[in-house]
Amino acid sequence: MDSSSFFQTAYHALSNAVREFFRARKVDKFTLSIVSIIVVAYTATDIVTLFVEQDPDIRSRTSNSANAALVFLAATGFMWIRSTVAGVIAMSGLALSLTIHEYSYAIIVTPLIFAVLVATANRIFIGAFVAACAAWSIGIWSTWPDDRPILYFSIPLLAVGALIGTLIRRGWNTQARHDAELEEMRIRQIEASSAERLSIARDLHDIVAHDITIIAMQAQAASFSKNPELAKQSLEVIGQSARNTLQDLRLLLNVLKSSEEAHFSDKSLTHEEESAATGASTLTLRRSIDQASRQLESIGFRVIEKTSGDLDALPRRIQVAMHRILKEATTNILKHAASESSCTLRVEVVDGNVLLKIENQKARATNGNGSFSTKSPSAGLGLGSISDRTSSLGGKLDVIQTNSTWRLEVTVPIRGIEL
């Protein structure tokens, strides 16, 4: 290993160690506690010496040392509160130490304060503190030539303080970015969960609403019908619709199972589940149109069915979406169209687009005064579901109303949709 690789490895190791130590929320309190204890003990020693010592020269030197000690002790204390205030006090302590020719506290405390400033202060204040340290070093070099060896210790200690402060600042920034990423992931997860709940609600509505509407209307028709054959047909439609709903619900629940649950599950699919899966895999848009026509005709509607283009060649995703849209539109016809009226189901492939047009006559209801009004479908979850499915395919939804008709037009581009 060459020297550059060694120093790079050592730097990364030290950086990771400091970052992890700081991340554990120990570096600030631990370091400040140790330095504060040292400065307090050193200051107490000077103060005790000042009162005990009888030699005037020693008392004079001790007095100067005690004065510097009090200043740097104040700087150390303010590091617990505000680093910039500690920096200002430390700069005044440097000037005092140069005046009284006492450097021990400056050598001990200044590197620590420098490290804290590099980690917390802005660049302007850091530059001012560096300038003060440089002026202090120049002052010693020019004023006290005999004390120049002190700089051989103080300057490397200041460099170490700058390095530690830089590592701490990087650790802070890394932690802040990590927290921001976690918050962004949390927000995305909430949005994804909300979208998933909306998707599940939409699928449940699409699955249940249509067949339940068929069941309710056929049950009502059977209860009022005096023809046993028609009542029997209604009961058969009710049974088939109930089986379709059950199959679709089981398929949806099976899709919602996690892969882990599926892996540990030793239960095989029932016959109904296999039938639902098979039906889903073989679904075509043409079959969906025929199914919707038969269901409407079974209720008494006169259906005009029109198709053009190669519907079987459409991408799978479009066929499934159109199937859901057809079911929802059929449900709206059952709920809101005039009984036994005519309706039109038209699907065309034109100029790279799939066009779905559904038109029906509105039902008329009395207002209580003998006059009639036309009922309009409400823009509830059903129409919202159609809009969502259309938008997900990059398509366009138009709802056109007249006094007597309701027309739904869906246009979906084929290009760009995966098979």
Coordinates of N, CA, C and O in Angstrom, one line a residue, residues 17 35-36 54 113 124 134 160 181-182 190 196 238 259-260 272 286 299 302 313 318 329 332 344 348 364 386 403:
A17 N -15.4 7.0 12.1 CA -15.4 6.9 13.5 C -16.0 8.1 14.2 O -16.9 8.0 15.1
V35 N -13.2 18.6 28.5 CA -12.4 19.8 28.5 C -12.8 20.8 29.6 O -12.0 21.4 30.2
S36 N -14.1 20.8 29.9 CA -14.6 21.7 31.0 C -14.0 21.2 32.3 O -13.5 22.1 33.1
Q54 N 3.6 32.1 48.7 CA 4.1 33.3 49.4 C 5.1 34.1 48.5 O 5.3 35.3 48.7
I113 N -12.4 25.0 20.8 CA -13.3 26.0 20.3 C -13.3 26.1 18.8 O -14.3 26.2 18.1
I124 N -17.8 33.1 7.5 CA -17.3 34.5 7.9 C -16.7 34.5 9.3 O -15.6 34.9 9.5
A134 N -4.1 33.5 13.6 CA -2.9 33.9 12.8 C -2.2 35.1 13.4 O -0.9 35.1 13.5
V160 N -5.6 20.0 13.9 CA -6.4 18.8 14.4 C -7.9 19.2 14.7 O -8.9 18.6 14.4
E181 N -34.0 12.2 3.4 CA -34.3 11.1 2.5 C -35.4 10.2 3.2 O -36.3 9.7 2.5
L182 N -35.2 9.9 4.5 CA -36.2 9.1 5.2 C -37.6 9.8 5.2 O -38.6 9.1 5.0
I190 N -46.6 7.1 2.2 CA -48.0 7.5 2.5 C -48.7 7.7 1.2 O -49.9 7.3 1.1
E196 N -52.8 3.2 -3.4 CA -53.2 1.7 -3.4 C -54.6 1.5 -2.8 O -55.4 0.7 -3.3
I238 N -79.4 -14.0 -11.7 CA -79.0 -13.6 -10.3 C -77.9 -14.6 -9.8 O -76.9 -14.2 -9.3
S259 N -46.2 -12.0 -1.7 CA -45.5 -13.1 -2.2 C -45.1 -14.1 -1.1 O -45.0 -15.3 -1.3
E260 N -44.8 -13.5 0.1 CA -44.4 -14.4 1.2 C -45.5 -15.3 1.7 O -45.3 -16.5 1.9
E272 N -63.4 -22.4 -8.2 CA -63.9 -21.1 -8.6 C -62.8 -20.1 -8.8 O -62.8 -19.3 -9.8
R286 N -63.9 -7.8 -27.0 CA -65.1 -8.2 -27.8 C -66.1 -9.0 -26.9 O -67.3 -8.8 -27.0
I299 N -82.4 -7.4 -18.9 CA -83.2 -6.5 -18.1 C -84.3 -5.9 -18.9 O -85.3 -5.4 -18.4
R302 N -83.1 -2.4 -25.2 CA -82.8 -2.7 -26.6 C -81.4 -2.2 -26.9 O -81.1 -0.9 -26.9
A313 N -56.5 -7.4 -31.2 CA -55.0 -7.1 -31.3 C -54.7 -6.0 -30.3 O -53.5 -5.6 -30.3
I318 N -55.2 -2.2 -22.3 CA -56.3 -1.5 -22.8 C -57.6 -2.3 -22.7 O -58.7 -1.8 -22.3
A329 N -70.0 1.6 -17.0 CA -71.0 2.3 -17.8 C -72.3 1.6 -17.9 O -73.4 2.2 -17.8
N332 N -74.2 2.2 -14.8 CA -74.9 3.5 -14.8 C -76.2 3.5 -15.7 O -77.2 4.1 -15.3
T344 N -76.8 2.4 -26.9 CA -75.8 2.0 -27.9 C -74.5 1.8 -27.3 O -74.0 2.6 -26.4
E348 N -64.6 1.3 -31.5 CA -63.9 1.4 -32.8 C -62.4 1.6 -32.6 O -62.0 2.3 -31.6
R364 N -87.1 9.4 -16.7 CA -88.0 10.5 -16.4 C -88.7 10.3 -15.1 O -89.2 9.2 -14.8
I386 N -64.0 5.7 -13.9 CA -63.8 5.7 -15.3 C -62.8 6.8 -15.7 O -61.9 6.5 -16.5
N403 N -81.2 17.0 -23.2 CA -82.4 16.9 -22.4 C -82.9 15.4 -22.2 O -83.6 15.1 -21.2

